[in-house]
PDB file of C-alpha atoms and ligand atoms in Angstrom:
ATOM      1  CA  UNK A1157      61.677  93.806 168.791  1.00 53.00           C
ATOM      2  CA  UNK A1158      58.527  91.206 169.259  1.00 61.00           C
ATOM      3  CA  UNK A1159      60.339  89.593 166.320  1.00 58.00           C
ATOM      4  CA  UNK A1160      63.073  89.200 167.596  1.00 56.00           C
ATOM      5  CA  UNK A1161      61.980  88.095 170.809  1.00 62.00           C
ATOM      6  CA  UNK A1162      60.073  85.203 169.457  1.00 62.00           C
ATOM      7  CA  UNK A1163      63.439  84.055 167.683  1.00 58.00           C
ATOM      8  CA  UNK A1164      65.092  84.270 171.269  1.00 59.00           C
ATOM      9  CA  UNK A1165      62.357  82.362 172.673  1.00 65.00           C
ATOM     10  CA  UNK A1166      62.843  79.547 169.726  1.00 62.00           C
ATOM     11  CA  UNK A1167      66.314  79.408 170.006  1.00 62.00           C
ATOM     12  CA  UNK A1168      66.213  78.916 174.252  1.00 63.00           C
ATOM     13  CA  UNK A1169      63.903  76.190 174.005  1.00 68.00           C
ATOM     14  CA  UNK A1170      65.609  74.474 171.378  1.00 65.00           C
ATOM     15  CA  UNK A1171      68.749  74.889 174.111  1.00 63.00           C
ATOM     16  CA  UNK A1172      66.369  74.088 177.079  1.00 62.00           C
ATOM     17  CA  UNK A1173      65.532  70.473 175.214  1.00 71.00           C
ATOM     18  CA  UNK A1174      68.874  69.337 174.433  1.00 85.00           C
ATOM     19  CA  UNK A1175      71.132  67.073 176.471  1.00 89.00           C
ATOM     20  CA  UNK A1176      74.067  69.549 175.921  1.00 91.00           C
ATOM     21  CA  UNK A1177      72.432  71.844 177.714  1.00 91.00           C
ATOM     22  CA  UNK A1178      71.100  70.053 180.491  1.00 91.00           C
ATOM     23  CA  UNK A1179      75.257  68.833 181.101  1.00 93.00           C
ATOM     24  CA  UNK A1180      75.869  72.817 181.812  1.00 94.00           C
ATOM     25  CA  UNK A1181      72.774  73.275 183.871  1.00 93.00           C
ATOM     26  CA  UNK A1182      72.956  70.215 185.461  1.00 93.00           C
ATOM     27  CA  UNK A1183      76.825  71.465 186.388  1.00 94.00           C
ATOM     28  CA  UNK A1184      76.122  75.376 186.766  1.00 95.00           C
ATOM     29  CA  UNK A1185      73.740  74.513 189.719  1.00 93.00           C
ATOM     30  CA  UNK A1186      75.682  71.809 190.880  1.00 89.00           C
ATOM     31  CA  UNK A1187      77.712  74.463 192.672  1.00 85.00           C
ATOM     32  CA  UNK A1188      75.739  76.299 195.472  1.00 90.00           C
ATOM     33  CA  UNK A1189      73.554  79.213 194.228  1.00 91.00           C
ATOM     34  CA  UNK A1190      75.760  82.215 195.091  1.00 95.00           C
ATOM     35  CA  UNK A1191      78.814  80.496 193.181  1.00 96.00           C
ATOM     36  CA  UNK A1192      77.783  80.101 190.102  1.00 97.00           C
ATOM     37  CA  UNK A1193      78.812  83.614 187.966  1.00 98.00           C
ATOM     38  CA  UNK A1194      79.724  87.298 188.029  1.00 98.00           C
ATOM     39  CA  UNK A1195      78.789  88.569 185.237  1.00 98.00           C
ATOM     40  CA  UNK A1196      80.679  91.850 184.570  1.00 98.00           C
ATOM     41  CA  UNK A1197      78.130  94.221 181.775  1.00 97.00           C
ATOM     42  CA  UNK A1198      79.992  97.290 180.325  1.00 91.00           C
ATOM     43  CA  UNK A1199      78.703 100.536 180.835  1.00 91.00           C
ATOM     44  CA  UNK A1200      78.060 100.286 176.898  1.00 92.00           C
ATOM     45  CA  UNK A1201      75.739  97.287 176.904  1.00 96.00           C
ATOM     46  CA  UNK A1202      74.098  98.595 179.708  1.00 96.00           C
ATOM     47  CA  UNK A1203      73.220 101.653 177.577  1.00 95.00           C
ATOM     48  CA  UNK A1204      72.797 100.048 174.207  1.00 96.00           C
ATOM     49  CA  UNK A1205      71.164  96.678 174.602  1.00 97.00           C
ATOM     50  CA  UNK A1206      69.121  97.324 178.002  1.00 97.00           C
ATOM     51  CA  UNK A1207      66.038  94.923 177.297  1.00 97.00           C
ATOM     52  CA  UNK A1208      68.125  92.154 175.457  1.00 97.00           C
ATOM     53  CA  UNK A1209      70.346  92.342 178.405  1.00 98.00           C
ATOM     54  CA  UNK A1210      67.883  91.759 180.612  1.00 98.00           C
ATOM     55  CA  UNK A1211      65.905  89.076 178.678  1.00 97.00           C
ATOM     56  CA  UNK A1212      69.555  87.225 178.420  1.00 97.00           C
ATOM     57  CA  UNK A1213      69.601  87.656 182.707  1.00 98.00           C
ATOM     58  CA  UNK A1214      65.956  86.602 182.929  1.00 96.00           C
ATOM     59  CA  UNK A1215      66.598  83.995 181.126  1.00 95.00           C
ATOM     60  CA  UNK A1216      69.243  81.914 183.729  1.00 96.00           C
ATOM     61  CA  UNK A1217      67.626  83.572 186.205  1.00 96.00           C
ATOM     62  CA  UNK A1218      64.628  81.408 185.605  1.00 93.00           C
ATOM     63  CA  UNK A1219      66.771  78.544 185.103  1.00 93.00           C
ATOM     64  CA  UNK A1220      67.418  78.488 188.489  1.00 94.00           C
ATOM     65  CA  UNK A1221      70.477  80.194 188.554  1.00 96.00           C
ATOM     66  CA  UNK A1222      71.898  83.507 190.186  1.00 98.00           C
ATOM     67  CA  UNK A1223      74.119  85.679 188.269  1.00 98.00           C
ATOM     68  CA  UNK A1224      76.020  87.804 190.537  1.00 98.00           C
ATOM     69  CA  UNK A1225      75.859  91.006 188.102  1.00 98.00           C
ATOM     70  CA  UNK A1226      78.306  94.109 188.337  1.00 98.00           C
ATOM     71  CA  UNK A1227      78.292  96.556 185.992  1.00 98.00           C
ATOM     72  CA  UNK A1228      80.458 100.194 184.954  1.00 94.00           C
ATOM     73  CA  UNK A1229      78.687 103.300 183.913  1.00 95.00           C
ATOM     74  CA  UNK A1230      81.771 104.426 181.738  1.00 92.00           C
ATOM     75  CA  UNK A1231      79.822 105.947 178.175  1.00 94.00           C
ATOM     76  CA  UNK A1232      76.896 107.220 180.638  1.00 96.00           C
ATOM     77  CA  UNK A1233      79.288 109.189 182.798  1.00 96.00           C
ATOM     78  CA  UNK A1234      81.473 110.350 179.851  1.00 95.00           C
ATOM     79  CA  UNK A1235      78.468 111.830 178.335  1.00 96.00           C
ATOM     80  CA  UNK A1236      76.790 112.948 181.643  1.00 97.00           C
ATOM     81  CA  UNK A1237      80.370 115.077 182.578  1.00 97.00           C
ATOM     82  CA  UNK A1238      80.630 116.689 179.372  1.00 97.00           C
ATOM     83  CA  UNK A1239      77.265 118.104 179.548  1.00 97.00           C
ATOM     84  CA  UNK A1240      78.295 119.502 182.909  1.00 97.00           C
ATOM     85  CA  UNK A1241      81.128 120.888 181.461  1.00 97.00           C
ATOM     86  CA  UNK A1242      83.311 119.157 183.430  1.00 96.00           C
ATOM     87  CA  UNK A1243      86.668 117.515 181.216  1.00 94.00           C
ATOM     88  CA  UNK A1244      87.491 114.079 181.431  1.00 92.00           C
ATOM     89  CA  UNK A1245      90.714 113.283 182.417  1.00 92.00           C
ATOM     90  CA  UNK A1246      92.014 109.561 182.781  1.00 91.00           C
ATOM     91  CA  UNK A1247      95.451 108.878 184.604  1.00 92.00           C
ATOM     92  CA  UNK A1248      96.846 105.359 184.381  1.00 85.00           C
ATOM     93  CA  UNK A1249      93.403 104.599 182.166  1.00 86.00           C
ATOM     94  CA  UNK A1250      91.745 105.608 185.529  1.00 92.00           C
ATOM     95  CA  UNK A1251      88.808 108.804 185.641  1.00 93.00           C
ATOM     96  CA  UNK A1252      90.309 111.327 187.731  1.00 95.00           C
ATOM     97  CA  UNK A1253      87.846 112.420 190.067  1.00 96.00           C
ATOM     98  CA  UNK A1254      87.311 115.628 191.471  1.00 97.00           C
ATOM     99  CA  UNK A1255      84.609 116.190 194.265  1.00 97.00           C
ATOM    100  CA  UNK A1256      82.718 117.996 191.311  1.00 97.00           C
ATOM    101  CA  UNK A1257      83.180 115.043 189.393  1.00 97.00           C
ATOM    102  CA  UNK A1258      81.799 112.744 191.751  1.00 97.00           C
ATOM    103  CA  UNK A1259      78.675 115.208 191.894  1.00 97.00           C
ATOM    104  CA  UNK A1260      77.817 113.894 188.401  1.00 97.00           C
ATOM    105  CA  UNK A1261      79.129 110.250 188.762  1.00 97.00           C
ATOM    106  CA  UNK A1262      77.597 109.081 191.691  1.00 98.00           C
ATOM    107  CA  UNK A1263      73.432 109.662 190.376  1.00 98.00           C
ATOM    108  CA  UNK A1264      74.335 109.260 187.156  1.00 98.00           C
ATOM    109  CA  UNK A1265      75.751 105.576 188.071  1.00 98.00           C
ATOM    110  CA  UNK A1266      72.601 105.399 190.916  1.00 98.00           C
ATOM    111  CA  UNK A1267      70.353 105.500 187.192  1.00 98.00           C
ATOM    112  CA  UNK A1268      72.501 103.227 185.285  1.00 97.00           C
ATOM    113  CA  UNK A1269      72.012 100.770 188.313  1.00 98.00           C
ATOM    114  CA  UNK A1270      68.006 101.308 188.303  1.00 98.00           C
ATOM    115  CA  UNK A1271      67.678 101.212 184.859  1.00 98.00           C
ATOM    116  CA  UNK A1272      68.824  97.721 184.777  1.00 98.00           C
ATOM    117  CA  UNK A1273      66.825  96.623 188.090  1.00 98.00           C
ATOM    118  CA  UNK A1274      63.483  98.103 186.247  1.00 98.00           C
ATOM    119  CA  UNK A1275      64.437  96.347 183.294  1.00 98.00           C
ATOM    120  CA  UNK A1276      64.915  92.975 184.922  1.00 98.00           C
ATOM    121  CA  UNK A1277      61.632  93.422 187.016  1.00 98.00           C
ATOM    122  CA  UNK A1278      59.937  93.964 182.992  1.00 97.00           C
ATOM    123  CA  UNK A1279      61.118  90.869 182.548  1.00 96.00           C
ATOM    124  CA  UNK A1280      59.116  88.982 185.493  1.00 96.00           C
ATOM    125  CA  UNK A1281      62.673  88.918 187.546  1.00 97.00           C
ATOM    126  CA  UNK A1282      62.891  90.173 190.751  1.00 98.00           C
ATOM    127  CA  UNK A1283      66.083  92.095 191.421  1.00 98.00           C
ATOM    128  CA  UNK A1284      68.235  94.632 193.883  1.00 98.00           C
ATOM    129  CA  UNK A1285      70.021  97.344 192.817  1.00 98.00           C
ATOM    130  CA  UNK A1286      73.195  97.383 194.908  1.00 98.00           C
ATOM    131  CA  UNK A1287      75.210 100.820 195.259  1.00 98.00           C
ATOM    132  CA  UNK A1288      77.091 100.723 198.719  1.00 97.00           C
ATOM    133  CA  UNK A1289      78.105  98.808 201.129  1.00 97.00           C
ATOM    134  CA  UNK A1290      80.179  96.466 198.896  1.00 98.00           C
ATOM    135  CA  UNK A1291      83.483  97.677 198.411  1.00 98.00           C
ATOM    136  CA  UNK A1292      85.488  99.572 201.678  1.00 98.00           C
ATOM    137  CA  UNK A1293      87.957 101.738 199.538  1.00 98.00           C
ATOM    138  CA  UNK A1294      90.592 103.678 200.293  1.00 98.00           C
ATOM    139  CA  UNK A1295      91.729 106.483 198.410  1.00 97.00           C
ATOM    140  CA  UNK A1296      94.211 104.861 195.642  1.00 96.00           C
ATOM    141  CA  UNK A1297      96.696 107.784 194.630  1.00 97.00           C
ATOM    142  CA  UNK A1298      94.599 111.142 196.406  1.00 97.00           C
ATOM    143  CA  UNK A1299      96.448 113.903 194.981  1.00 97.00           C
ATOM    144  CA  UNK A1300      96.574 112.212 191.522  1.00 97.00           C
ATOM    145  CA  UNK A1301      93.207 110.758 190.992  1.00 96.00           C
ATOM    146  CA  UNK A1302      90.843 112.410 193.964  1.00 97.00           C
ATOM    147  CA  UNK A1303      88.134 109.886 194.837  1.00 97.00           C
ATOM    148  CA  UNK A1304      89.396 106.964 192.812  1.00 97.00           C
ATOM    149  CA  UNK A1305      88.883 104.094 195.777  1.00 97.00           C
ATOM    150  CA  UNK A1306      91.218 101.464 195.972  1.00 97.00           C
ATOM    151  CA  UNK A1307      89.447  98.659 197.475  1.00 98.00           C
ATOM    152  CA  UNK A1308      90.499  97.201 200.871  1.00 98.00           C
ATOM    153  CA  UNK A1309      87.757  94.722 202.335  1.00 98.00           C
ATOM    154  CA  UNK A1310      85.067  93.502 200.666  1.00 98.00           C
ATOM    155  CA  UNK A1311      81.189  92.885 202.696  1.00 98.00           C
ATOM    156  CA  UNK A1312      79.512  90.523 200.766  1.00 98.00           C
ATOM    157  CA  UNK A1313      76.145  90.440 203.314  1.00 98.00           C
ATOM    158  CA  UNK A1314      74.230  91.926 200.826  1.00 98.00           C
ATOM    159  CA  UNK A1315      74.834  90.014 197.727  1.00 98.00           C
ATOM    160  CA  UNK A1316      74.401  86.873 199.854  1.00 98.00           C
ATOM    161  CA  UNK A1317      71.034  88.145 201.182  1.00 98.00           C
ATOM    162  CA  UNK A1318      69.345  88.681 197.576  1.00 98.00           C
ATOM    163  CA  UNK A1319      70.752  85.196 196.463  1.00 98.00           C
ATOM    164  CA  UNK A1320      69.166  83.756 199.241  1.00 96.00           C
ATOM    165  CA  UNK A1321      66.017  85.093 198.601  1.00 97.00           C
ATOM    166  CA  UNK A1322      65.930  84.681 194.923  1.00 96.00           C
ATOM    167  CA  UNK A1323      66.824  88.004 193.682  1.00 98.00           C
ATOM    168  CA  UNK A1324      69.194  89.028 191.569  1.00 98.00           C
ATOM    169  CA  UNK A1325      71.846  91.243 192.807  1.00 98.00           C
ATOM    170  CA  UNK A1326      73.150  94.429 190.894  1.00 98.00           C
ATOM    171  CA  UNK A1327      75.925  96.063 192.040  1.00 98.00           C
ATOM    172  CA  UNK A1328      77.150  99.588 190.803  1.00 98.00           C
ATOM    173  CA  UNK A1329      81.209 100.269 190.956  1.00 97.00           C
ATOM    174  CA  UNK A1330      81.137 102.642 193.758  1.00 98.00           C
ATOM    175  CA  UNK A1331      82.526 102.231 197.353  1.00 98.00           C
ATOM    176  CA  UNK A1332      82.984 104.094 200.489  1.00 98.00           C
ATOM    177  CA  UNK A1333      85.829 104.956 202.180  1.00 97.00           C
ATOM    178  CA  UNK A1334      86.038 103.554 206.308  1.00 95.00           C
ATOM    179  CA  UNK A1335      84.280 107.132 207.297  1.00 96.00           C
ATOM    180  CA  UNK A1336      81.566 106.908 204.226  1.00 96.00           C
ATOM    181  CA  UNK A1337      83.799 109.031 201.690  1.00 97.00           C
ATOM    182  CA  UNK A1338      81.785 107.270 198.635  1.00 98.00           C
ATOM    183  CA  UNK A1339      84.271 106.230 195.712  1.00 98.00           C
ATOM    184  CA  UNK A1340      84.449 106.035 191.990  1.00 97.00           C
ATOM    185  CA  UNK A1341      85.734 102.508 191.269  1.00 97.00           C
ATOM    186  CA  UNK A1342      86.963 101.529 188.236  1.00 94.00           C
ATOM    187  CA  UNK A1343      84.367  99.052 186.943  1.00 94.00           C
ATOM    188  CA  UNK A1344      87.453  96.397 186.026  1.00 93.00           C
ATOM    189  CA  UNK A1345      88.661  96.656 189.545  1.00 95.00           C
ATOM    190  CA  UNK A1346      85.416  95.822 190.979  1.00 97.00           C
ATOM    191  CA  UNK A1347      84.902  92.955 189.435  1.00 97.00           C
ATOM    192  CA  UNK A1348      88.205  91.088 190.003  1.00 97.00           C
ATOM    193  CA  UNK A1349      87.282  92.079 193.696  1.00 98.00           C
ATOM    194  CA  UNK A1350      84.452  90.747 193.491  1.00 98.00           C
ATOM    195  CA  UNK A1351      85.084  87.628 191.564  1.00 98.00           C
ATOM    196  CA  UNK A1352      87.931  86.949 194.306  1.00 98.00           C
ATOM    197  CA  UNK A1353      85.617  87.597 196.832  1.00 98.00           C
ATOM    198  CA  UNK A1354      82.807  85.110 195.441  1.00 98.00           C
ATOM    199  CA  UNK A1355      85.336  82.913 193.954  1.00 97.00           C
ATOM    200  CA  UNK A1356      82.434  81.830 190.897  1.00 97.00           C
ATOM    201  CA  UNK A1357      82.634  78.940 188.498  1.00 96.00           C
ATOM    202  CA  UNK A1358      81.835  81.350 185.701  1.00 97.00           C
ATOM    203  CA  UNK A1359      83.184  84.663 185.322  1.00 98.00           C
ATOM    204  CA  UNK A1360      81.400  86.279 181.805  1.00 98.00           C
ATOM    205  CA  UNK A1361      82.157  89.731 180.512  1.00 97.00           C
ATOM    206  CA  UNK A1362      79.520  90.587 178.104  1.00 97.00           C
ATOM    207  CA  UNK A1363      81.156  93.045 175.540  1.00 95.00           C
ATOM    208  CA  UNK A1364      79.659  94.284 172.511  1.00 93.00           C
ATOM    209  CA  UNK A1365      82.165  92.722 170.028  1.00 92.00           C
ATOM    210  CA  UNK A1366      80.916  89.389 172.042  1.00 95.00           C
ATOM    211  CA  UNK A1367      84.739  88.576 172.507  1.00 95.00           C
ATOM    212  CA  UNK A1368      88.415  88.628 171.545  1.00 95.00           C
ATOM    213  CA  UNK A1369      88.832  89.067 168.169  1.00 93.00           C
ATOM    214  CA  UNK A1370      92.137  87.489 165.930  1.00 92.00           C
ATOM    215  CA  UNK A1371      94.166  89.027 163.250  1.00 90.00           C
ATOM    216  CA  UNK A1372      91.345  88.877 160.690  1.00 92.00           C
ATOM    217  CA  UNK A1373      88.859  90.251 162.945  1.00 91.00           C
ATOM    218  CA  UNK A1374      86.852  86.950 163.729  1.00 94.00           C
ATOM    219  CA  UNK A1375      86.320  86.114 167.243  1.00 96.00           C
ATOM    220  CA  UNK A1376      88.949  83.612 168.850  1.00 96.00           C
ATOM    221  CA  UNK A1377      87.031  80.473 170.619  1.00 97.00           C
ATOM    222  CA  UNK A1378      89.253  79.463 173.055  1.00 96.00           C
ATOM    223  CA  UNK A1379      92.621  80.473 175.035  1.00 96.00           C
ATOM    224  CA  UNK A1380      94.383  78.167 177.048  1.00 96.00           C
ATOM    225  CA  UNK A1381      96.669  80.940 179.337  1.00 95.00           C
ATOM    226  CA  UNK A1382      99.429  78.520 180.333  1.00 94.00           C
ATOM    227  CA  UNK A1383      99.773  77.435 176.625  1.00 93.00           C
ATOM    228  CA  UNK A1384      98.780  80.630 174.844  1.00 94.00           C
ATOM    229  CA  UNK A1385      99.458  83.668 176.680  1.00 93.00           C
ATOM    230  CA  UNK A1386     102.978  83.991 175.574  1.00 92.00           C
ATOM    231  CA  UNK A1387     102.026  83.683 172.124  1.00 92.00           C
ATOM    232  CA  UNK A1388      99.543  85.792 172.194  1.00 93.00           C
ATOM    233  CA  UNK A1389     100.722  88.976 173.884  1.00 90.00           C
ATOM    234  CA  UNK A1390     104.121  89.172 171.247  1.00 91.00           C
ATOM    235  CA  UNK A1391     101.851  89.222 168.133  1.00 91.00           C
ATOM    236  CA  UNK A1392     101.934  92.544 166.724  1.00 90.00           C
ATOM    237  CA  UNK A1393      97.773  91.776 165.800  1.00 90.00           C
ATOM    238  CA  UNK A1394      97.422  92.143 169.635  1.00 90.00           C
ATOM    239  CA  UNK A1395      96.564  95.732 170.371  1.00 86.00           C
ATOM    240  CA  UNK A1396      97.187  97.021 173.690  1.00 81.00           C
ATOM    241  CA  UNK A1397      93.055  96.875 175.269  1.00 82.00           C
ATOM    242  CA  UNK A1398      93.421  93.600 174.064  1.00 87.00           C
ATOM    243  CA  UNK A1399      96.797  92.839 175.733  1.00 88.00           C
ATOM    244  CA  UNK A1400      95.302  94.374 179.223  1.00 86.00           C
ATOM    245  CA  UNK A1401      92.088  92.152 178.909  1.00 90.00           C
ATOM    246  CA  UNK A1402      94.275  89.164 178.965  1.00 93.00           C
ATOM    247  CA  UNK A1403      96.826  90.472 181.794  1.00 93.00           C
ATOM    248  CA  UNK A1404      93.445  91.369 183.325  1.00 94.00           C
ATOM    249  CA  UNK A1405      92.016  87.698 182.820  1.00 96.00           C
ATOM    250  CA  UNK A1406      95.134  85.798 183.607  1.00 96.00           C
ATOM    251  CA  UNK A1407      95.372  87.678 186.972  1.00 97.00           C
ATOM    252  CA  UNK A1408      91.828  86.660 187.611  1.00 97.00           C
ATOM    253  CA  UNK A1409      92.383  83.464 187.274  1.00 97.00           C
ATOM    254  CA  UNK A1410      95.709  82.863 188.724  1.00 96.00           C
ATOM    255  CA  UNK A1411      93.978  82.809 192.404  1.00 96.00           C
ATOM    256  CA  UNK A1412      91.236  81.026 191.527  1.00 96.00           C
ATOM    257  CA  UNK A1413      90.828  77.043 190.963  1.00 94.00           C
ATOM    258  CA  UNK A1414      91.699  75.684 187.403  1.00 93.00           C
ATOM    259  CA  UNK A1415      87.602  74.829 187.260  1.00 92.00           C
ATOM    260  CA  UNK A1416      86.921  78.441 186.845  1.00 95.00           C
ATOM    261  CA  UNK A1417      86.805  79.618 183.525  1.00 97.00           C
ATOM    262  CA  UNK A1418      86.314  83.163 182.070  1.00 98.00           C
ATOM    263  CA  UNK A1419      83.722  83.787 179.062  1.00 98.00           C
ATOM    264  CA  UNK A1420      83.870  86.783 176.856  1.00 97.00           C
ATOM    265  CA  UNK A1421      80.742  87.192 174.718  1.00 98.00           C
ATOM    266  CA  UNK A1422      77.967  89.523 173.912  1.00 97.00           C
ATOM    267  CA  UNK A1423      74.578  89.529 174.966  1.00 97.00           C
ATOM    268  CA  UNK A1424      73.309  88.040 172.118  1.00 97.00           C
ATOM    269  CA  UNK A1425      75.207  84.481 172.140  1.00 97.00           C
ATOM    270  CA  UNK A1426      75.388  84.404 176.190  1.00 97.00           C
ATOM    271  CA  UNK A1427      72.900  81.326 176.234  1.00 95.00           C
ATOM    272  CA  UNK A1428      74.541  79.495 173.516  1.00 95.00           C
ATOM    273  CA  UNK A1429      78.288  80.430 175.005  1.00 97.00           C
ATOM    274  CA  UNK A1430      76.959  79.045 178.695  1.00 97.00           C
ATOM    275  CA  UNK A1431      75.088  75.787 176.857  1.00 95.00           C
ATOM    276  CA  UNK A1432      76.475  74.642 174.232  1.00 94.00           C
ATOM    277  CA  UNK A1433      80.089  72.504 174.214  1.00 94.00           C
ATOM    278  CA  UNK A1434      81.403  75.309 171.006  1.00 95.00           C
ATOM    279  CA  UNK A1435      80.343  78.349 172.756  1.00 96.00           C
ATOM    280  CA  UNK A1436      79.595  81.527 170.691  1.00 97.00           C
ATOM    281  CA  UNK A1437      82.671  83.675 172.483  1.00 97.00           C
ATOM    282  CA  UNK A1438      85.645  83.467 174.037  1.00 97.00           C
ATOM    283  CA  UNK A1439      86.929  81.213 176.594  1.00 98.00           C
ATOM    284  CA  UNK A1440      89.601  81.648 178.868  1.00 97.00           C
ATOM    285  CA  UNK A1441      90.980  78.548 181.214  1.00 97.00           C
ATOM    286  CA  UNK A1442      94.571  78.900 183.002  1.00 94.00           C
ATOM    287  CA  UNK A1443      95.104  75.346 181.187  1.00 87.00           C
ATOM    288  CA  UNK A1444      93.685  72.489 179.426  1.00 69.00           C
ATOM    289  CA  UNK A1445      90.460  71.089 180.583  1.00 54.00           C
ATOM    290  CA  UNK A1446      90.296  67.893 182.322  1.00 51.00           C
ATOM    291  CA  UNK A1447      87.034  66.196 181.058  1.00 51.00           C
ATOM    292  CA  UNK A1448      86.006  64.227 183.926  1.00 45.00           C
TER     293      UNK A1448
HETATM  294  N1  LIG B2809      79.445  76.083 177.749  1.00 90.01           N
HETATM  295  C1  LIG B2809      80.752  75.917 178.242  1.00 90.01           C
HETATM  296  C2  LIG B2809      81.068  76.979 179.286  1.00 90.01           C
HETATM  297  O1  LIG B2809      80.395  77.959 179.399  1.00 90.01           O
HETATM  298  C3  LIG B2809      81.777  75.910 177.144  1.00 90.01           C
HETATM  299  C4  LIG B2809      81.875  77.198 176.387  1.00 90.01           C
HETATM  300  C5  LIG B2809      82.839  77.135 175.267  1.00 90.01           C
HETATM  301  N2  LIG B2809      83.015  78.428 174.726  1.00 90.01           N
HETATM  302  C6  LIG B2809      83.934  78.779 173.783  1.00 90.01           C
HETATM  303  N3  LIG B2809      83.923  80.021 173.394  1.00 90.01           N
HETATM  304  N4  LIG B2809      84.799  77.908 173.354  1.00 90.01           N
HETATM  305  O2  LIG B2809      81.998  76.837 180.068  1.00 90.01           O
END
């Protein structure tokens, strides 16, 4: 772990000295603070790579910039419910949730949402853990999926507060109905919310395969949507999660500004994906860059 820490150090001061990097800093916090990225972080990551995670956040954090971070609980809760001996049931890829359910959810996802605070605050960074008050839900489908919200309004007060005063903001996928019902959101759903909402230069999902992968399993570098979405979703290579991540992206992106750009990469390769011209992920633009 020390080890590799020391090569992480190397490799972001090697970044932090070359003019490559300055160009993305120099444009990352060109933008005010609060619009610079949501970073979505899989329930997985979260549970797997906790301290590299955090190191990674720490890291543009004391760069000067403000990741807006939002993260799922999904292998956490899957584990937590079957220990309960409640069964998992998804509808429409969606966790049905019971009222029982949400008995295990909601302080199981509370944890998930500490554990990365404490973990940032190891690394020197101050941060808030934010659980409510986000996302006003409504219920989505009641009979069929119980407490699944469907968000309706979105209070971004908080968030803005902890940018403002230099912390970073975590927010957990839960929401409360208008009379405090709280919600299970589907972690996917939260952040397009959100990244509407914020409407960030960067949106980065940090995955553990660090991106989309092609027909021989390496990861692709670059998709252009208007040019390559066609393509890409009739080639029988393109399994269905991978279909919905793009559907997912391009819908994202559609009602944002062609500036915006969507990174898929893993923890590991986030600084050299944000600083470096090749990336180490995958990029997603709704068309060809215009290099000014
Ligand atoms: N650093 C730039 C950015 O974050 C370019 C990244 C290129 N990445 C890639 N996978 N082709 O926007």
């Amino acid at each position: 772990m020390a080890e590799l820490r020391a090569t992480v150090k190397q490799v972001l001061s090697q970044l932090a000295e070359s003019r490559e990097a300055r160009y993305y800093l120099t444009q990352f916090s060109s933008t005010d603070r609060m619009h610079f990225a949501v970073v979505k972080v899989g329930g997985g990551v979260l549970d797997q790579q906790l301290d590299a995670l955090a190191a990674a956040l720490a890291f543009l954090r004391n760069l000067g910039l403000m990741p807006i971070i939002l993260h799922g609980a999904g292998p956490q809760l899957d584990a937590a419910l079957e220990e309960a001996g409640i069964e998992t049931v998804k509808r429409d890829g969606l966790r049905v949730t019971s009222p029982e359910a949400m008995g295990v959810i909601r302080p199981v996802t509370y944890r998930a949402n500490r554990q990365l605070v404490t973990a940032l605050e190891r690394q020197g960074v101050r941060a808030q853990g934010i659980q409510h008050g986000v996302f006003e839900c409504d219920y989505l489908d009641r009979d069929r999926l119980g407490l699944v919200g469907d968000i309706r309004r979105i209070d971004l007060e908080a968030i803005r507060e902890a940018v403002d005063r230099g912390v970073l903001p975590v927010v957990a996928s839960l929401g409360e109905s208008a009379t405090g019902q709280v919600m299970n959101i589907n972690a996917d759903f939260a952040a397009r919310e959100l990244i509407w909402a914020v409407e960030p230069h960067k949106i980065i999902f940090l995955t553990p395969t660090g991106g989309l992968l092609d027909e021989s399993g390496r990861v692709i570098s670059a998709i252009s949507l208007r040019t390559d979405f066609d393509y890409l979703v009739s080639q029988p290579w393109v399994h269905s999660g991978m279909q919905l991540k793009l559907q997912q992206v391009a819908q994202i992106l559609e009602k944002l500004p062609d500036t915006a750009s969507v990174s898929i990469t893993s923890v590991e390769n986030l600084a050299r994906e944000l600083f470096t011209h090749r990336g180490a992920g995958t990029l997603i633009r709704q068309g060809e860059q215009i290099l000014e």
